């Protein structure tokens, strides 16, 4: 395992990218789950697909864009989608969940139109759909690292505000916290994490890495801080195990990482059930 890291730069890039994404994805995911907004990750991921398709189309049609990574256009679309979500949520205060199906369907529709307009691409779009962590290059690793720093800085500066808004939004507003600004910044952070995670788990699986480790940790933790810590631990375990399993078994990296996450969740549920049975029927 360590021989691979020493010998191959692309393996080191994959590992570094996985560690960063494995840290920031559940960090954002905890707040999404607590605020019951986990489906927004799926909606923004599909908008990002439209951005990637737009970037690939521009590469095909305009010579200047051939040197522009489609991840950048995907990030732009994701950021625009996050601002759209906040706008819709402010317009429909009593029906804020409407933003999710509107953005999700719009993102899918636009992505399909752009892909069909291109009449096929000269690259494998499956790498963006399902992830290709072993193909992360230096430029993408730098982008992922930069986004990781921004995400960590956001939660360092706004941890108290995010905590207050997540558990008692009305009280947080009464104490002077600017709900609109913090929510907008948070949605922008979510958009950046989704864009950064594309190469690791893919557009179609990105929300899984944000929510499944959180779901696993919620089964046995008793505090928000514990949930946050264990979510990161499970996410890192899934990334490490999935990365090396994908390499040795020649499986799709994104799908393998998500399957490991699901396996961790199922294992915790099984252990929890066994413990409950023994507590009800102690061995005499």
PDB file of C-alpha atoms in Angstrom:
ATOM      1  CA  UNK A   1       0.000   0.000   0.000  1.00  0.00           C
ATOM      2  CA  UNK A   2       2.689   2.487   1.015  1.00  0.00           C
ATOM      3  CA  UNK A   3       4.836   1.403  -1.923  1.00  0.00           C
ATOM      4  CA  UNK A   4       2.102   2.708  -4.217  1.00  0.00           C
ATOM      5  CA  UNK A   5       2.199   6.121  -2.542  1.00  0.00           C
ATOM      6  CA  UNK A   6       5.959   6.343  -2.822  1.00  0.00           C
ATOM      7  CA  UNK A   7       6.154   5.101  -6.390  1.00  0.00           C
ATOM      8  CA  UNK A   8       3.183   6.799  -8.096  1.00  0.00           C
ATOM      9  CA  UNK A   9       2.369  10.498  -8.008  1.00  0.00           C
ATOM     10  CA  UNK A  10      -1.172   9.908  -9.244  1.00  0.00           C
ATOM     11  CA  UNK A  11      -1.803   7.637  -6.265  1.00  0.00           C
ATOM     12  CA  UNK A  12      -0.576  10.339  -3.890  1.00  0.00           C
ATOM     13  CA  UNK A  13      -2.821  12.885  -5.600  1.00  0.00           C
ATOM     14  CA  UNK A  14      -5.776  10.522  -5.220  1.00  0.00           C
ATOM     15  CA  UNK A  15      -5.036   9.962  -1.541  1.00  0.00           C
ATOM     16  CA  UNK A  16      -4.586  13.668  -0.772  1.00  0.00           C
ATOM     17  CA  UNK A  17      -7.797  14.520  -2.621  1.00  0.00           C
ATOM     18  CA  UNK A  18      -9.654  11.749  -0.802  1.00  0.00           C
ATOM     19  CA  UNK A  19      -8.459  12.907   2.613  1.00  0.00           C
ATOM     20  CA  UNK A  20      -9.573  16.481   1.943  1.00  0.00           C
ATOM     21  CA  UNK A  21     -12.972  15.498   0.550  1.00  0.00           C
ATOM     22  CA  UNK A  22     -13.411  12.910   3.296  1.00  0.00           C
ATOM     23  CA  UNK A  23     -13.016  15.709   5.823  1.00  0.00           C
ATOM     24  CA  UNK A  24     -15.070  18.550   4.352  1.00  0.00           C
ATOM     25  CA  UNK A  25     -17.975  16.478   2.954  1.00  0.00           C
ATOM     26  CA  UNK A  26     -19.312  15.195   6.310  1.00  0.00           C
ATOM     27  CA  UNK A  27     -18.409  18.533   7.887  1.00  0.00           C
ATOM     28  CA  UNK A  28     -20.972  20.146   5.598  1.00  0.00           C
ATOM     29  CA  UNK A  29     -23.216  17.093   5.640  1.00  0.00           C
ATOM     30  CA  UNK A  30     -23.808  17.248   9.395  1.00  0.00           C
ATOM     31  CA  UNK A  31     -25.380  20.681   9.065  1.00  0.00           C
ATOM     32  CA  UNK A  32     -27.406  19.617   6.035  1.00  0.00           C
ATOM     33  CA  UNK A  33     -28.812  16.613   7.889  1.00  0.00           C
ATOM     34  CA  UNK A  34     -29.532  18.536  11.092  1.00  0.00           C
ATOM     35  CA  UNK A  35     -31.308  21.248   9.104  1.00  0.00           C
ATOM     36  CA  UNK A  36     -33.174  18.639   7.029  1.00  0.00           C
ATOM     37  CA  UNK A  37     -31.641  19.922   3.808  1.00  0.00           C
ATOM     38  CA  UNK A  38     -29.744  16.814   2.713  1.00  0.00           C
ATOM     39  CA  UNK A  39     -31.618  16.580  -0.605  1.00  0.00           C
ATOM     40  CA  UNK A  40     -30.254  19.991  -1.607  1.00  0.00           C
ATOM     41  CA  UNK A  41     -26.901  18.288  -2.132  1.00  0.00           C
ATOM     42  CA  UNK A  42     -28.508  16.096  -4.807  1.00  0.00           C
ATOM     43  CA  UNK A  43     -30.134  19.106  -6.448  1.00  0.00           C
ATOM     44  CA  UNK A  44     -26.879  21.074  -6.574  1.00  0.00           C
ATOM     45  CA  UNK A  45     -25.035  18.009  -7.858  1.00  0.00           C
ATOM     46  CA  UNK A  46     -27.350  17.827 -10.865  1.00  0.00           C
ATOM     47  CA  UNK A  47     -26.870  21.524 -11.501  1.00  0.00           C
ATOM     48  CA  UNK A  48     -23.132  20.872 -11.409  1.00  0.00           C
ATOM     49  CA  UNK A  49     -23.673  18.213 -14.077  1.00  0.00           C
ATOM     50  CA  UNK A  50     -25.179  20.914 -16.277  1.00  0.00           C
ATOM     51  CA  UNK A  51     -22.115  23.077 -15.646  1.00  0.00           C
ATOM     52  CA  UNK A  52     -19.732  20.259 -16.558  1.00  0.00           C
ATOM     53  CA  UNK A  53     -21.743  19.570 -19.717  1.00  0.00           C
ATOM     54  CA  UNK A  54     -21.626  23.279 -20.562  1.00  0.00           C
ATOM     55  CA  UNK A  55     -17.868  23.289 -20.063  1.00  0.00           C
ATOM     56  CA  UNK A  56     -17.419  20.260 -22.319  1.00  0.00           C
ATOM     57  CA  UNK A  57     -19.655  21.854 -24.961  1.00  0.00           C
ATOM     58  CA  UNK A  58     -17.634  25.067 -24.833  1.00  0.00           C
ATOM     59  CA  UNK A  59     -14.427  23.041 -25.210  1.00  0.00           C
ATOM     60  CA  UNK A  60     -15.866  21.446 -28.317  1.00  0.00           C
ATOM     61  CA  UNK A  61     -17.167  24.631 -29.911  1.00  0.00           C
ATOM     62  CA  UNK A  62     -14.713  27.332 -28.829  1.00  0.00           C
ATOM     63  CA  UNK A  63     -10.959  26.876 -29.097  1.00  0.00           C
ATOM     64  CA  UNK A  64     -10.200  29.198 -26.165  1.00  0.00           C
ATOM     65  CA  UNK A  65     -12.106  26.948 -23.740  1.00  0.00           C
ATOM     66  CA  UNK A  66     -10.125  23.831 -24.632  1.00  0.00           C
ATOM     67  CA  UNK A  67      -7.683  24.580 -21.837  1.00  0.00           C
ATOM     68  CA  UNK A  68     -10.426  25.255 -19.243  1.00  0.00           C
ATOM     69  CA  UNK A  69     -11.258  22.382 -16.894  1.00  0.00           C
ATOM     70  CA  UNK A  70     -15.030  21.620 -16.986  1.00  0.00           C
ATOM     71  CA  UNK A  71     -14.917  21.470 -13.189  1.00  0.00           C
ATOM     72  CA  UNK A  72     -14.689  25.268 -13.172  1.00  0.00           C
ATOM     73  CA  UNK A  73     -17.878  25.706 -15.158  1.00  0.00           C
ATOM     74  CA  UNK A  74     -19.482  23.066 -12.979  1.00  0.00           C
ATOM     75  CA  UNK A  75     -18.459  25.055  -9.906  1.00  0.00           C
ATOM     76  CA  UNK A  76     -19.904  28.240 -11.409  1.00  0.00           C
ATOM     77  CA  UNK A  77     -23.242  26.537 -12.078  1.00  0.00           C
ATOM     78  CA  UNK A  78     -23.247  25.042  -8.585  1.00  0.00           C
ATOM     79  CA  UNK A  79     -22.641  28.436  -6.972  1.00  0.00           C
ATOM     80  CA  UNK A  80     -25.400  29.980  -9.093  1.00  0.00           C
ATOM     81  CA  UNK A  81     -27.710  27.124  -8.084  1.00  0.00           C
ATOM     82  CA  UNK A  82     -26.997  27.684  -4.399  1.00  0.00           C
ATOM     83  CA  UNK A  83     -27.973  31.345  -4.710  1.00  0.00           C
ATOM     84  CA  UNK A  84     -31.125  30.306  -6.556  1.00  0.00           C
ATOM     85  CA  UNK A  85     -32.005  27.942  -3.695  1.00  0.00           C
ATOM     86  CA  UNK A  86     -31.745  30.724  -1.128  1.00  0.00           C
ATOM     87  CA  UNK A  87     -33.844  33.024  -3.301  1.00  0.00           C
ATOM     88  CA  UNK A  88     -36.611  30.460  -3.680  1.00  0.00           C
ATOM     89  CA  UNK A  89     -36.519  29.652   0.037  1.00  0.00           C
ATOM     90  CA  UNK A  90     -36.943  33.343   0.851  1.00  0.00           C
ATOM     91  CA  UNK A  91     -39.903  33.613  -1.549  1.00  0.00           C
ATOM     92  CA  UNK A  92     -41.661  30.534  -0.145  1.00  0.00           C
ATOM     93  CA  UNK A  93     -41.054  30.776   3.598  1.00  0.00           C
ATOM     94  CA  UNK A  94     -43.772  28.194   4.345  1.00  0.00           C
ATOM     95  CA  UNK A  95     -42.789  25.864   1.494  1.00  0.00           C
ATOM     96  CA  UNK A  96     -39.008  26.086   1.438  1.00  0.00           C
ATOM     97  CA  UNK A  97     -38.656  22.496   0.229  1.00  0.00           C
ATOM     98  CA  UNK A  98     -40.001  23.617  -3.164  1.00  0.00           C
ATOM     99  CA  UNK A  99     -36.490  24.826  -4.010  1.00  0.00           C
ATOM    100  CA  UNK A 100     -35.253  21.229  -4.146  1.00  0.00           C
ATOM    101  CA  UNK A 101     -37.497  19.755  -6.893  1.00  0.00           C
ATOM    102  CA  UNK A 102     -37.305  22.975  -8.913  1.00  0.00           C
ATOM    103  CA  UNK A 103     -33.496  22.976  -8.883  1.00  0.00           C
ATOM    104  CA  UNK A 104     -33.214  19.202  -9.282  1.00  0.00           C
ATOM    105  CA  UNK A 105     -35.491  18.986 -12.306  1.00  0.00           C
ATOM    106  CA  UNK A 106     -34.045  22.129 -13.846  1.00  0.00           C
ATOM    107  CA  UNK A 107     -30.486  20.850 -13.414  1.00  0.00           C
ATOM    108  CA  UNK A 108     -31.283  17.480 -14.979  1.00  0.00           C
ATOM    109  CA  UNK A 109     -33.189  19.073 -17.849  1.00  0.00           C
ATOM    110  CA  UNK A 110     -30.450  21.549 -18.659  1.00  0.00           C
ATOM    111  CA  UNK A 111     -27.774  18.865 -18.435  1.00  0.00           C
ATOM    112  CA  UNK A 112     -29.635  16.565 -20.845  1.00  0.00           C
ATOM    113  CA  UNK A 113     -30.158  19.421 -23.321  1.00  0.00           C
ATOM    114  CA  UNK A 114     -26.491  20.433 -23.239  1.00  0.00           C
ATOM    115  CA  UNK A 115     -25.290  16.848 -23.674  1.00  0.00           C
ATOM    116  CA  UNK A 116     -27.632  16.287 -26.612  1.00  0.00           C
ATOM    117  CA  UNK A 117     -26.622  19.634 -28.141  1.00  0.00           C
ATOM    118  CA  UNK A 118     -22.995  18.535 -28.106  1.00  0.00           C
ATOM    119  CA  UNK A 119     -23.886  15.345 -30.003  1.00  0.00           C
ATOM    120  CA  UNK A 120     -21.418  13.408 -27.901  1.00  0.00           C
ATOM    121  CA  UNK A 121     -18.196  14.489 -26.219  1.00  0.00           C
ATOM    122  CA  UNK A 122     -14.609  13.558 -26.919  1.00  0.00           C
ATOM    123  CA  UNK A 123     -14.098  12.705 -23.227  1.00  0.00           C
ATOM    124  CA  UNK A 124     -15.567  10.091 -20.913  1.00  0.00           C
ATOM    125  CA  UNK A 125     -18.358  11.900 -19.075  1.00  0.00           C
ATOM    126  CA  UNK A 126     -18.787   8.824 -16.848  1.00  0.00           C
ATOM    127  CA  UNK A 127     -15.731  10.028 -14.928  1.00  0.00           C
ATOM    128  CA  UNK A 128     -17.710  13.087 -13.859  1.00  0.00           C
ATOM    129  CA  UNK A 129     -20.883  11.129 -13.196  1.00  0.00           C
ATOM    130  CA  UNK A 130     -19.396   8.349 -11.058  1.00  0.00           C
ATOM    131  CA  UNK A 131     -16.042   9.745  -9.991  1.00  0.00           C
ATOM    132  CA  UNK A 132     -12.480   8.976 -10.995  1.00  0.00           C
ATOM    133  CA  UNK A 133     -10.291   9.722  -8.000  1.00  0.00           C
ATOM    134  CA  UNK A 134      -7.282   7.965  -9.535  1.00  0.00           C
ATOM    135  CA  UNK A 135      -7.355  10.507 -12.375  1.00  0.00           C
ATOM    136  CA  UNK A 136      -6.994  13.600 -10.151  1.00  0.00           C
ATOM    137  CA  UNK A 137      -4.205  15.790 -11.520  1.00  0.00           C
ATOM    138  CA  UNK A 138      -2.145  18.531  -9.869  1.00  0.00           C
ATOM    139  CA  UNK A 139      -4.478  21.325 -10.960  1.00  0.00           C
ATOM    140  CA  UNK A 140      -7.561  19.557  -9.606  1.00  0.00           C
ATOM    141  CA  UNK A 141      -5.769  18.699  -6.377  1.00  0.00           C
ATOM    142  CA  UNK A 142      -4.873  22.385  -5.923  1.00  0.00           C
ATOM    143  CA  UNK A 143      -8.513  23.332  -6.521  1.00  0.00           C
ATOM    144  CA  UNK A 144      -9.733  20.743  -4.003  1.00  0.00           C
ATOM    145  CA  UNK A 145      -7.175  21.905  -1.423  1.00  0.00           C
ATOM    146  CA  UNK A 146      -8.186  25.541  -1.900  1.00  0.00           C
ATOM    147  CA  UNK A 147     -11.851  24.702  -1.408  1.00  0.00           C
ATOM    148  CA  UNK A 148     -10.951  22.647   1.659  1.00  0.00           C
ATOM    149  CA  UNK A 149      -9.220  25.647   3.228  1.00  0.00           C
ATOM    150  CA  UNK A 150     -12.221  27.904   2.496  1.00  0.00           C
ATOM    151  CA  UNK A 151     -14.648  25.397   4.026  1.00  0.00           C
ATOM    152  CA  UNK A 152     -12.591  24.995   7.191  1.00  0.00           C
ATOM    153  CA  UNK A 153     -12.214  28.767   7.562  1.00  0.00           C
ATOM    154  CA  UNK A 154     -15.972  29.240   7.161  1.00  0.00           C
ATOM    155  CA  UNK A 155     -16.803  26.846   9.993  1.00  0.00           C
ATOM    156  CA  UNK A 156     -14.035  28.237  12.200  1.00  0.00           C
ATOM    157  CA  UNK A 157     -15.427  31.760  11.877  1.00  0.00           C
ATOM    158  CA  UNK A 158     -19.144  30.910  11.880  1.00  0.00           C
ATOM    159  CA  UNK A 159     -19.350  27.773  14.030  1.00  0.00           C
ATOM    160  CA  UNK A 160     -21.509  29.407  16.731  1.00  0.00           C
ATOM    161  CA  UNK A 161     -23.797  31.057  14.196  1.00  0.00           C
ATOM    162  CA  UNK A 162     -24.248  27.839  12.221  1.00  0.00           C
ATOM    163  CA  UNK A 163     -24.901  25.852  15.391  1.00  0.00           C
ATOM    164  CA  UNK A 164     -27.528  28.346  16.562  1.00  0.00           C
ATOM    165  CA  UNK A 165     -29.280  28.502  13.187  1.00  0.00           C
ATOM    166  CA  UNK A 166     -29.287  24.710  12.882  1.00  0.00           C
ATOM    167  CA  UNK A 167     -31.025  24.010  16.186  1.00  0.00           C
ATOM    168  CA  UNK A 168     -33.088  27.143  16.950  1.00  0.00           C
ATOM    169  CA  UNK A 169     -33.277  29.479  14.004  1.00  0.00           C
ATOM    170  CA  UNK A 170     -35.835  31.865  15.474  1.00  0.00           C
ATOM    171  CA  UNK A 171     -33.853  32.343  18.691  1.00  0.00           C
ATOM    172  CA  UNK A 172     -30.669  32.806  16.663  1.00  0.00           C
ATOM    173  CA  UNK A 173     -32.317  35.608  14.677  1.00  0.00           C
ATOM    174  CA  UNK A 174     -33.512  37.275  17.871  1.00  0.00           C
ATOM    175  CA  UNK A 175     -29.945  37.289  19.209  1.00  0.00           C
ATOM    176  CA  UNK A 176     -28.815  39.291  16.181  1.00  0.00           C
ATOM    177  CA  UNK A 177     -27.483  36.593  13.856  1.00  0.00           C
ATOM    178  CA  UNK A 178     -27.989  37.515  10.204  1.00  0.00           C
ATOM    179  CA  UNK A 179     -29.884  34.472   8.970  1.00  0.00           C
ATOM    180  CA  UNK A 180     -29.948  35.528   5.326  1.00  0.00           C
ATOM    181  CA  UNK A 181     -26.204  36.161   5.036  1.00  0.00           C
ATOM    182  CA  UNK A 182     -25.121  33.062   6.975  1.00  0.00           C
ATOM    183  CA  UNK A 183     -27.519  30.812   5.052  1.00  0.00           C
ATOM    184  CA  UNK A 184     -26.292  32.192   1.732  1.00  0.00           C
ATOM    185  CA  UNK A 185     -22.648  31.689   2.714  1.00  0.00           C
ATOM    186  CA  UNK A 186     -23.428  28.159   3.860  1.00  0.00           C
ATOM    187  CA  UNK A 187     -25.144  27.300   0.577  1.00  0.00           C
ATOM    188  CA  UNK A 188     -22.125  28.648  -1.314  1.00  0.00           C
ATOM    189  CA  UNK A 189     -19.894  26.408   0.808  1.00  0.00           C
ATOM    190  CA  UNK A 190     -22.115  23.420   0.012  1.00  0.00           C
ATOM    191  CA  UNK A 191     -21.840  24.233  -3.694  1.00  0.00           C
ATOM    192  CA  UNK A 192     -18.048  24.394  -3.489  1.00  0.00           C
ATOM    193  CA  UNK A 193     -17.825  21.055  -1.666  1.00  0.00           C
ATOM    194  CA  UNK A 194     -20.037  19.391  -4.260  1.00  0.00           C
ATOM    195  CA  UNK A 195     -17.905  20.766  -7.090  1.00  0.00           C
ATOM    196  CA  UNK A 196     -14.728  19.597  -5.344  1.00  0.00           C
ATOM    197  CA  UNK A 197     -16.133  16.123  -4.666  1.00  0.00           C
ATOM    198  CA  UNK A 198     -16.975  15.329  -8.277  1.00  0.00           C
ATOM    199  CA  UNK A 199     -13.603  13.732  -9.024  1.00  0.00           C
ATOM    200  CA  UNK A 200     -13.762  11.577  -5.885  1.00  0.00           C
ATOM    201  CA  UNK A 201     -17.273  10.098  -5.923  1.00  0.00           C
ATOM    202  CA  UNK A 202     -18.937  11.679  -8.955  1.00  0.00           C
ATOM    203  CA  UNK A 203     -21.938  13.907  -9.456  1.00  0.00           C
ATOM    204  CA  UNK A 204     -24.493  11.128  -8.946  1.00  0.00           C
ATOM    205  CA  UNK A 205     -22.937   9.902  -5.687  1.00  0.00           C
ATOM    206  CA  UNK A 206     -21.661  13.088  -4.065  1.00  0.00           C
ATOM    207  CA  UNK A 207     -24.567  13.472  -1.654  1.00  0.00           C
ATOM    208  CA  UNK A 208     -23.916   9.954  -0.329  1.00  0.00           C
ATOM    209  CA  UNK A 209     -20.499  10.918   1.033  1.00  0.00           C
ATOM    210  CA  UNK A 210     -22.109  13.936   2.697  1.00  0.00           C
ATOM    211  CA  UNK A 211     -24.965  12.115   4.397  1.00  0.00           C
ATOM    212  CA  UNK A 212     -24.224   8.388   4.920  1.00  0.00           C
ATOM    213  CA  UNK A 213     -21.315   8.902   7.389  1.00  0.00           C
ATOM    214  CA  UNK A 214     -23.554  11.334   9.281  1.00  0.00           C
ATOM    215  CA  UNK A 215     -26.376   8.782   9.327  1.00  0.00           C
ATOM    216  CA  UNK A 216     -23.973   6.193  10.735  1.00  0.00           C
ATOM    217  CA  UNK A 217     -22.685   8.458  13.493  1.00  0.00           C
ATOM    218  CA  UNK A 218     -26.189   9.544  14.521  1.00  0.00           C
ATOM    219  CA  UNK A 219     -26.915   5.947  15.533  1.00  0.00           C
ATOM    220  CA  UNK A 220     -24.766   6.080  18.649  1.00  0.00           C
ATOM    221  CA  UNK A 221     -23.548   9.625  19.353  1.00  0.00           C
ATOM    222  CA  UNK A 222     -25.081  11.819  22.046  1.00  0.00           C
ATOM    223  CA  UNK A 223     -23.910  15.292  21.053  1.00  0.00           C
ATOM    224  CA  UNK A 224     -23.391  17.429  17.992  1.00  0.00           C
ATOM    225  CA  UNK A 225     -19.625  17.471  18.470  1.00  0.00           C
ATOM    226  CA  UNK A 226     -19.478  13.668  18.702  1.00  0.00           C
ATOM    227  CA  UNK A 227     -21.598  13.368  15.569  1.00  0.00           C
ATOM    228  CA  UNK A 228     -19.267  15.727  13.737  1.00  0.00           C
ATOM    229  CA  UNK A 229     -16.122  13.850  14.789  1.00  0.00           C
ATOM    230  CA  UNK A 230     -17.437  10.364  14.041  1.00  0.00           C
ATOM    231  CA  UNK A 231     -18.864  11.468  10.706  1.00  0.00           C
ATOM    232  CA  UNK A 232     -15.397  12.569   9.629  1.00  0.00           C
ATOM    233  CA  UNK A 233     -13.873   9.319  10.947  1.00  0.00           C
ATOM    234  CA  UNK A 234     -16.339   7.160   9.001  1.00  0.00           C
ATOM    235  CA  UNK A 235     -15.902   9.265   5.885  1.00  0.00           C
ATOM    236  CA  UNK A 236     -12.119   8.947   6.020  1.00  0.00           C
ATOM    237  CA  UNK A 237     -12.399   5.208   6.596  1.00  0.00           C
ATOM    238  CA  UNK A 238     -14.672   4.890   3.566  1.00  0.00           C
ATOM    239  CA  UNK A 239     -12.338   6.942   1.370  1.00  0.00           C
ATOM    240  CA  UNK A 240      -9.193   5.031   2.393  1.00  0.00           C
ATOM    241  CA  UNK A 241     -10.813   1.600   2.132  1.00  0.00           C
ATOM    242  CA  UNK A 242     -12.684   2.435  -1.057  1.00  0.00           C
ATOM    243  CA  UNK A 243      -9.620   3.934  -2.739  1.00  0.00           C
ATOM    244  CA  UNK A 244      -7.369   0.936  -2.221  1.00  0.00           C
ATOM    245  CA  UNK A 245     -10.150  -1.583  -2.843  1.00  0.00           C
ATOM    246  CA  UNK A 246     -10.947   0.155  -6.132  1.00  0.00           C
ATOM    247  CA  UNK A 247      -7.290   0.017  -7.141  1.00  0.00           C
ATOM    248  CA  UNK A 248      -6.702  -3.632  -6.312  1.00  0.00           C
ATOM    249  CA  UNK A 249     -10.104  -4.916  -7.473  1.00  0.00           C
ATOM    250  CA  UNK A 250     -10.303  -2.624 -10.512  1.00  0.00           C
ATOM    251  CA  UNK A 251     -13.677  -1.232  -9.422  1.00  0.00           C
ATOM    252  CA  UNK A 252     -15.108   2.260  -9.927  1.00  0.00           C
ATOM    253  CA  UNK A 253     -13.614   4.381  -7.150  1.00  0.00           C
ATOM    254  CA  UNK A 254     -16.688   6.513  -6.448  1.00  0.00           C
ATOM    255  CA  UNK A 255     -19.046   3.571  -6.197  1.00  0.00           C
ATOM    256  CA  UNK A 256     -16.603   1.619  -4.034  1.00  0.00           C
ATOM    257  CA  UNK A 257     -16.233   4.497  -1.564  1.00  0.00           C
ATOM    258  CA  UNK A 258     -20.010   4.851  -1.282  1.00  0.00           C
ATOM    259  CA  UNK A 259     -20.486   1.095  -0.846  1.00  0.00           C
ATOM    260  CA  UNK A 260     -17.959   1.106   2.002  1.00  0.00           C
ATOM    261  CA  UNK A 261     -19.932   3.957   3.597  1.00  0.00           C
ATOM    262  CA  UNK A 262     -23.133   1.939   3.297  1.00  0.00           C
ATOM    263  CA  UNK A 263     -21.367  -1.126   4.744  1.00  0.00           C
ATOM    264  CA  UNK A 264     -20.241   0.917   7.756  1.00  0.00           C
ATOM    265  CA  UNK A 265     -23.810   2.121   8.317  1.00  0.00           C
ATOM    266  CA  UNK A 266     -25.226  -1.409   8.044  1.00  0.00           C
ATOM    267  CA  UNK A 267     -22.565  -2.742  10.421  1.00  0.00           C
ATOM    268  CA  UNK A 268     -23.411  -0.115  13.024  1.00  0.00           C
ATOM    269  CA  UNK A 269     -27.132  -0.843  12.681  1.00  0.00           C
ATOM    270  CA  UNK A 270     -26.465  -4.569  13.097  1.00  0.00           C
ATOM    271  CA  UNK A 271     -24.259  -4.073  16.163  1.00  0.00           C
ATOM    272  CA  UNK A 272     -26.804  -1.716  17.681  1.00  0.00           C
ATOM    273  CA  UNK A 273     -29.569  -4.258  17.159  1.00  0.00           C
ATOM    274  CA  UNK A 274     -27.506  -7.082  18.682  1.00  0.00           C
ATOM    275  CA  UNK A 275     -26.701  -4.933  21.721  1.00  0.00           C
ATOM    276  CA  UNK A 276     -30.398  -4.106  22.118  1.00  0.00           C
ATOM    277  CA  UNK A 277     -31.341  -7.796  21.979  1.00  0.00           C
ATOM    278  CA  UNK A 278     -28.753  -8.711  24.623  1.00  0.00           C
ATOM    279  CA  UNK A 279     -29.967  -5.908  26.875  1.00  0.00           C
ATOM    280  CA  UNK A 280     -33.543  -7.171  26.623  1.00  0.00           C
ATOM    281  CA  UNK A 281     -32.507 -10.788  27.116  1.00  0.00           C
ATOM    282  CA  UNK A 282     -29.353 -10.822  29.229  1.00  0.00           C
ATOM    283  CA  UNK A 283     -27.477 -14.069  29.420  1.00  0.00           C
ATOM    284  CA  UNK A 284     -27.861 -15.465  32.930  1.00  0.00           C
TER     285      UNK A 284
END
